[in-house]
PDB file of C-alpha atoms and ligand atoms in Angstrom:
ATOM      1  CA  MET L   1       0.257   0.075   0.176  1.00  0.00           C
ATOM      2  CA  THR L   2       1.320   3.689  -0.732  1.00  0.00           C
ATOM      3  CA  LYS L   3      -1.927   5.806  -0.281  1.00  0.00           C
ATOM      4  CA  LYS L   4      -4.499   5.704   2.447  1.00  0.00           C
ATOM      5  CA  ILE L   5      -7.569   7.723   2.872  1.00  0.00           C
ATOM      6  CA  GLU L   6      -8.822   8.969   6.400  1.00  0.00           C
ATOM      7  CA  ILE L   7     -11.857   9.780   6.377  1.00  0.00           C
ATOM      8  CA  LYS L   8     -12.696  10.925  10.675  1.00  0.00           C
ATOM      9  CA  VAL L   9     -16.202  12.025  11.417  1.00  0.00           C
ATOM     10  CA  SER L  10     -17.618  12.589  14.705  1.00  0.00           C
ATOM     11  CA  LEU L  11     -20.923  12.529  16.396  1.00  0.00           C
ATOM     12  CA  GLU L  12     -21.266  15.385  18.982  1.00  0.00           C
ATOM     13  CA  VAL L  13     -23.001  14.648  22.562  1.00  0.00           C
ATOM     14  CA  PHE L  14     -25.663  16.069  23.802  1.00  0.00           C
ATOM     15  CA  SER L  15     -27.063  15.971  27.340  1.00  0.00           C
ATOM     16  CA  LYS L  16     -30.457  17.313  28.180  1.00  0.00           C
ATOM     17  CA  ASN L  17     -29.289  20.363  29.818  1.00  0.00           C
ATOM     18  CA  GLU L  18     -27.675  21.116  27.177  1.00  0.00           C
ATOM     19  CA  TRP L  19     -30.696  20.453  24.459  1.00  0.00           C
ATOM     20  CA  LEU L  20     -31.365  23.109  21.980  1.00  0.00           C
ATOM     21  CA  SER L  21     -35.220  23.901  22.575  1.00  0.00           C
ATOM     22  CA  GLU L  22     -36.291  23.349  18.684  1.00  0.00           C
ATOM     23  CA  ASP L  23     -34.077  20.104  18.837  1.00  0.00           C
ATOM     24  CA  ALA L  24     -36.030  19.265  22.356  1.00  0.00           C
ATOM     25  CA  HIS L  25     -39.037  19.668  20.463  1.00  0.00           C
ATOM     26  CA  LEU L  26     -38.297  17.541  17.859  1.00  0.00           C
ATOM     27  CA  ILE L  27     -36.768  14.570  18.842  1.00  0.00           C
ATOM     28  CA  GLU L  28     -40.832  15.275  21.622  1.00  0.00           C
ATOM     29  CA  LYS L  29     -42.067  14.316  18.146  1.00  0.00           C
ATOM     30  CA  ALA L  30     -39.919  11.570  17.448  1.00  0.00           C
ATOM     31  CA  LYS L  31     -41.126  10.051  20.760  1.00  0.00           C
ATOM     32  CA  SER L  32     -44.787  10.276  20.343  1.00  0.00           C
ATOM     33  CA  ILE L  33     -45.170   9.360  17.133  1.00  0.00           C
ATOM     34  CA  LEU L  34     -43.100   5.852  17.562  1.00  0.00           C
ATOM     35  CA  GLU L  35     -45.505   4.256  18.734  1.00  0.00           C
ATOM     36  CA  ASN L  36     -47.925   4.115  16.313  1.00  0.00           C
ATOM     37  CA  ALA L  37     -45.548   2.272  14.878  1.00  0.00           C
ATOM     38  CA  HIS L  38     -46.052  -0.840  12.261  1.00  0.00           C
ATOM     39  CA  ALA L  39     -43.538  -2.619  14.335  1.00  0.00           C
ATOM     40  CA  PRO L  40     -44.855  -6.654  14.747  1.00  0.00           C
ATOM     41  CA  TYR L  41     -42.687  -8.219  13.637  1.00  0.00           C
ATOM     42  CA  SER L  42     -39.282  -6.610  15.405  1.00  0.00           C
ATOM     43  CA  ASN L  43     -41.065  -4.810  18.069  1.00  0.00           C
ATOM     44  CA  PHE L  44     -39.407  -2.241  17.436  1.00  0.00           C
ATOM     45  CA  LEU L  45     -40.842   1.266  17.468  1.00  0.00           C
ATOM     46  CA  VAL L  46     -38.568   3.619  15.701  1.00  0.00           C
ATOM     47  CA  GLY L  47     -40.533   7.460  15.175  1.00  0.00           C
ATOM     48  CA  ALA L  48     -39.023  10.319  12.997  1.00  0.00           C
ATOM     49  CA  ALA L  49     -39.208  14.310  13.397  1.00  0.00           C
ATOM     50  CA  LEU L  50     -37.964  16.112  10.156  1.00  0.00           C
ATOM     51  CA  LEU L  51     -37.843  20.085  10.531  1.00  0.00           C
ATOM     52  CA  LEU L  52     -38.184  21.700   6.470  1.00  0.00           C
ATOM     53  CA  GLU L  53     -37.078  25.739   6.720  1.00  0.00           C
ATOM     54  CA  ASN L  54     -40.279  26.416   6.312  1.00  0.00           C
ATOM     55  CA  GLY L  55     -40.612  25.183   9.873  1.00  0.00           C
ATOM     56  CA  GLU L  56     -42.607  22.791   9.208  1.00  0.00           C
ATOM     57  CA  VAL L  57     -42.197  19.859  10.522  1.00  0.00           C
ATOM     58  CA  PHE L  58     -43.316  16.289   9.620  1.00  0.00           C
ATOM     59  CA  VAL L  59     -43.064  12.899  11.509  1.00  0.00           C
ATOM     60  CA  ALA L  60     -43.414   9.211  10.209  1.00  0.00           C
ATOM     61  CA  ASN L  61     -42.654   5.670  11.654  1.00  0.00           C
ATOM     62  CA  ASN L  62     -41.024   2.321  11.067  1.00  0.00           C
ATOM     63  CA  GLN L  63     -43.856   0.225   8.321  1.00  0.00           C
ATOM     64  CA  GLU L  64     -43.589  -3.686   8.379  1.00  0.00           C
ATOM     65  CA  ASN L  65     -44.780  -5.991   6.117  1.00  0.00           C
ATOM     66  CA  VAL L  66     -44.568 -10.179   6.899  1.00  0.00           C
ATOM     67  CA  SER L  67     -43.079  -9.711   3.535  1.00  0.00           C
ATOM     68  CA  PHE L  68     -39.647  -8.450   5.652  1.00  0.00           C
ATOM     69  CA  PRO L  69     -37.856  -6.326   3.087  1.00  0.00           C
ATOM     70  CA  VAL L  70     -41.169  -5.006   1.660  1.00  0.00           C
ATOM     71  CA  GLY L  71     -40.773  -2.803   5.148  1.00  0.00           C
ATOM     72  CA  ILE L  72     -40.233   0.879   5.743  1.00  0.00           C
ATOM     73  CA  CYS L  73     -37.867   2.227   8.207  1.00  0.00           C
ATOM     74  CA  ALA L  74     -38.609   6.391  10.064  1.00  0.00           C
ATOM     75  CA  GLU L  75     -36.716   8.413   8.735  1.00  0.00           C
ATOM     76  CA  ARG L  76     -37.808   7.364   4.623  1.00  0.00           C
ATOM     77  CA  ALA L  77     -41.530   7.452   5.567  1.00  0.00           C
ATOM     78  CA  VAL L  78     -41.399  10.663   6.906  1.00  0.00           C
ATOM     79  CA  LEU L  79     -38.653  12.012   4.010  1.00  0.00           C
ATOM     80  CA  SER L  80     -40.500  11.089   0.832  1.00  0.00           C
ATOM     81  CA  TYR L  81     -43.682  12.520   2.566  1.00  0.00           C
ATOM     82  CA  ALA L  82     -41.770  15.796   3.018  1.00  0.00           C
ATOM     83  CA  MET L  83     -40.216  15.969  -0.082  1.00  0.00           C
ATOM     84  CA  GLY L  84     -43.279  14.421  -2.118  1.00  0.00           C
ATOM     85  CA  ASN L  85     -46.046  17.161  -1.002  1.00  0.00           C
ATOM     86  CA  PHE L  86     -42.887  19.683   0.036  1.00  0.00           C
ATOM     87  CA  PRO L  87     -40.240  19.167  -3.091  1.00  0.00           C
ATOM     88  CA  ASN L  88     -38.692  23.257  -2.520  1.00  0.00           C
ATOM     89  CA  ASP L  89     -38.320  23.477   1.160  1.00  0.00           C
ATOM     90  CA  ARG L  90     -35.475  22.579   2.522  1.00  0.00           C
ATOM     91  CA  PRO L  91     -35.145  19.980   4.921  1.00  0.00           C
ATOM     92  CA  VAL L  92     -33.031  20.849   8.566  1.00  0.00           C
ATOM     93  CA  LYS L  93     -32.660  18.495  11.296  1.00  0.00           C
ATOM     94  CA  ILE L  94     -34.256  14.977  10.920  1.00  0.00           C
ATOM     95  CA  ALA L  95     -34.663  13.385  15.179  1.00  0.00           C
ATOM     96  CA  ILE L  96     -34.940   9.675  15.490  1.00  0.00           C
ATOM     97  CA  VAL L  97     -35.701   7.422  18.680  1.00  0.00           C
ATOM     98  CA  ALA L  98     -36.010   3.869  19.081  1.00  0.00           C
ATOM     99  CA  LYS L  99     -37.914   1.985  21.427  1.00  0.00           C
ATOM    100  CA  ARG L 100     -38.238  -1.828  22.063  1.00  0.00           C
ATOM    101  CA  ARG L 101     -41.930  -3.237  22.909  1.00  0.00           C
ATOM    102  CA  VAL L 102     -40.428  -6.019  25.395  1.00  0.00           C
ATOM    103  CA  ASN L 103     -38.886  -3.255  28.214  1.00  0.00           C
ATOM    104  CA  ASN L 104     -40.385  -0.587  26.940  1.00  0.00           C
ATOM    105  CA  GLN L 105     -37.275   0.876  26.861  1.00  0.00           C
ATOM    106  CA  LEU L 106     -35.508   3.778  24.892  1.00  0.00           C
ATOM    107  CA  ALA L 107     -33.179   1.918  21.780  1.00  0.00           C
ATOM    108  CA  THR L 108     -29.885   3.774  21.192  1.00  0.00           C
ATOM    109  CA  VAL L 109     -30.892   3.825  16.540  1.00  0.00           C
ATOM    110  CA  THR L 110     -28.595   5.031  14.193  1.00  0.00           C
ATOM    111  CA  PRO L 111     -30.565   5.752  10.204  1.00  0.00           C
ATOM    112  CA  CYS L 112     -29.344   2.312   8.744  1.00  0.00           C
ATOM    113  CA  GLY L 113     -27.206   1.877   5.045  1.00  0.00           C
ATOM    114  CA  LEU L 114     -30.403   2.983   3.155  1.00  0.00           C
ATOM    115  CA  CYS L 115     -31.988   5.526   5.075  1.00  0.00           C
ATOM    116  CA  ARG L 116     -28.275   7.170   6.184  1.00  0.00           C
ATOM    117  CA  GLN L 117     -28.120   7.856   1.381  1.00  0.00           C
ATOM    118  CA  THR L 118     -31.179   8.650   1.592  1.00  0.00           C
ATOM    119  CA  ILE L 119     -30.942  11.901   4.016  1.00  0.00           C
ATOM    120  CA  ASN L 120     -27.170  12.366   1.408  1.00  0.00           C
ATOM    121  CA  GLU L 121     -30.470  12.322  -1.620  1.00  0.00           C
ATOM    122  CA  TYR L 122     -31.507  15.461  -0.189  1.00  0.00           C
ATOM    123  CA  GLU L 123     -28.962  16.650   0.867  1.00  0.00           C
ATOM    124  CA  VAL L 124     -27.167  17.131  -2.386  1.00  0.00           C
ATOM    125  CA  LYS L 125     -30.426  18.158  -3.992  1.00  0.00           C
ATOM    126  CA  PHE L 126     -31.040  21.557  -1.956  1.00  0.00           C
ATOM    127  CA  ASN L 127     -27.098  20.945  -1.219  1.00  0.00           C
ATOM    128  CA  HIS L 128     -26.849  22.076   1.612  1.00  0.00           C
ATOM    129  CA  PRO L 129     -25.912  19.543   5.088  1.00  0.00           C
ATOM    130  CA  ILE L 130     -29.909  17.698   7.002  1.00  0.00           C
ATOM    131  CA  GLU L 131     -28.197  18.003  10.536  1.00  0.00           C
ATOM    132  CA  ILE L 132     -29.602  14.058  12.131  1.00  0.00           C
ATOM    133  CA  LEU L 133     -29.978  13.689  16.063  1.00  0.00           C
ATOM    134  CA  MET L 134     -29.955  11.045  17.543  1.00  0.00           C
ATOM    135  CA  LEU L 135     -31.233   9.467  21.075  1.00  0.00           C
ATOM    136  CA  ASN L 136     -29.473   7.531  23.352  1.00  0.00           C
ATOM    137  CA  PRO L 137     -30.359   5.513  26.501  1.00  0.00           C
ATOM    138  CA  GLN L 138     -29.195   8.294  28.504  1.00  0.00           C
ATOM    139  CA  GLU L 139     -31.872  10.323  26.663  1.00  0.00           C
ATOM    140  CA  GLU L 140     -28.353  12.788  25.429  1.00  0.00           C
ATOM    141  CA  ILE L 141     -28.583  13.257  22.124  1.00  0.00           C
ATOM    142  CA  LEU L 142     -26.042  12.068  19.599  1.00  0.00           C
ATOM    143  CA  LYS L 143     -25.977  15.046  16.960  1.00  0.00           C
ATOM    144  CA  ALA L 144     -24.376  15.008  13.262  1.00  0.00           C
ATOM    145  CA  SER L 145     -23.992  18.004  12.068  1.00  0.00           C
ATOM    146  CA  GLY L 146     -24.273  15.804   8.126  1.00  0.00           C
ATOM    147  CA  ILE L 147     -24.797  12.454   6.484  1.00  0.00           C
ATOM    148  CA  ASP L 148     -20.780  12.472   6.087  1.00  0.00           C
ATOM    149  CA  GLN L 149     -20.572  11.842   9.893  1.00  0.00           C
ATOM    150  CA  LEU L 150     -22.069   8.217   9.057  1.00  0.00           C
ATOM    151  CA  LEU L 151     -21.857   7.442   4.973  1.00  0.00           C
ATOM    152  CA  PRO L 152     -18.187   8.941   4.801  1.00  0.00           C
ATOM    153  CA  PHE L 153     -17.904   7.085   1.167  1.00  0.00           C
ATOM    154  CA  ARG L 154     -21.246   7.306  -0.511  1.00  0.00           C
ATOM    155  CA  PHE L 155     -22.219   7.136  -3.267  1.00  0.00           C
ATOM    156  CA  ASN L 156     -22.371  10.299  -5.545  1.00  0.00           C
ATOM    157  CA  ASP L 157     -21.153   9.622  -8.634  1.00  0.00           C
ATOM    158  CA  LEU L 158     -24.440  10.338 -10.949  1.00  0.00           C
ATOM    159  CA  ASN L 159     -23.899  13.976  -9.616  1.00  0.00           C
ATOM    160  CA  SER L 160     -20.787  14.603 -10.426  1.00  0.00           C
TER     161      SER L 160
HETATM  162  N1  LIG P   1     -35.833   1.293  11.219  1.00  0.00           N
HETATM  163  C1  LIG P   1     -35.890   2.576  11.766  1.00  0.00           C
HETATM  164  O1  LIG P   1     -37.041   2.970  10.762  1.00  0.00           O
HETATM  165  N2  LIG P   1     -35.143   2.795  11.391  1.00  0.00           N
HETATM  166  C2  LIG P   1     -33.941   2.535  11.445  1.00  0.00           C
HETATM  167  O2  LIG P   1     -32.504   3.647  11.537  1.00  0.00           O
HETATM  168  C3  LIG P   1     -33.168   1.968  12.260  1.00  0.00           C
HETATM  169  C4  LIG P   1     -34.738   0.357  11.710  1.00  0.00           C
HETATM  170  C5  LIG P   1     -36.694  -0.221  12.047  1.00  0.00           C
HETATM  171  C6  LIG P   1     -36.457  -1.104  10.089  1.00  0.00           C
HETATM  172  C7  LIG P   1     -37.845  -2.223  11.649  1.00  0.00           C
HETATM  173  O3  LIG P   1     -38.615  -2.251  11.352  1.00  0.00           O
HETATM  174  C8  LIG P   1     -36.925  -2.255  12.536  1.00  0.00           C
HETATM  175  O4  LIG P   1     -36.753  -0.766  12.431  1.00  0.00           O
HETATM  176  C9  LIG P   1     -35.603  -3.400  13.465  1.00  0.00           C
HETATM  177  O5  LIG P   1     -34.578  -2.975  12.263  1.00  0.00           O
END
């Protein structure tokens, strides 16, 4: 090996007393919508809340299917709805919260690969990063400043 490509990534961690009120609001919205998840197979309930530049907040949750790959994650559900209805309003930040039904406890969730690539799509569309807020069971917000922090070697070839 003569050359190495390295990308350093990081998440900021905010304890509850450090939360911005806008972030707290978004986390609350994600938390409340996870209860409506259709997750009879995994019993893993996920809620996502998306803030658009126009101030509107949209929410969605995971919707599973007996044919497992048919199910959709909360993040892609909310992005598809919001971007389908408000294609000109830039997404600013997305909050994601998860809970296990078995113990009713929060679980740490970071977006899956498909959802990361989907977030990337709208960053590229609006030429602006989207903040990603993830709640952990200690009720800290893990904040990625953009999808580059979660998917550093993402696919963007057709956009260049
Ligand atoms: N899930 C999401 O909705 N978002 C994520 O970021 C991770 C996983 C869903 C998919 C499936 O319904 C369940 O959580 C368990 O994987």
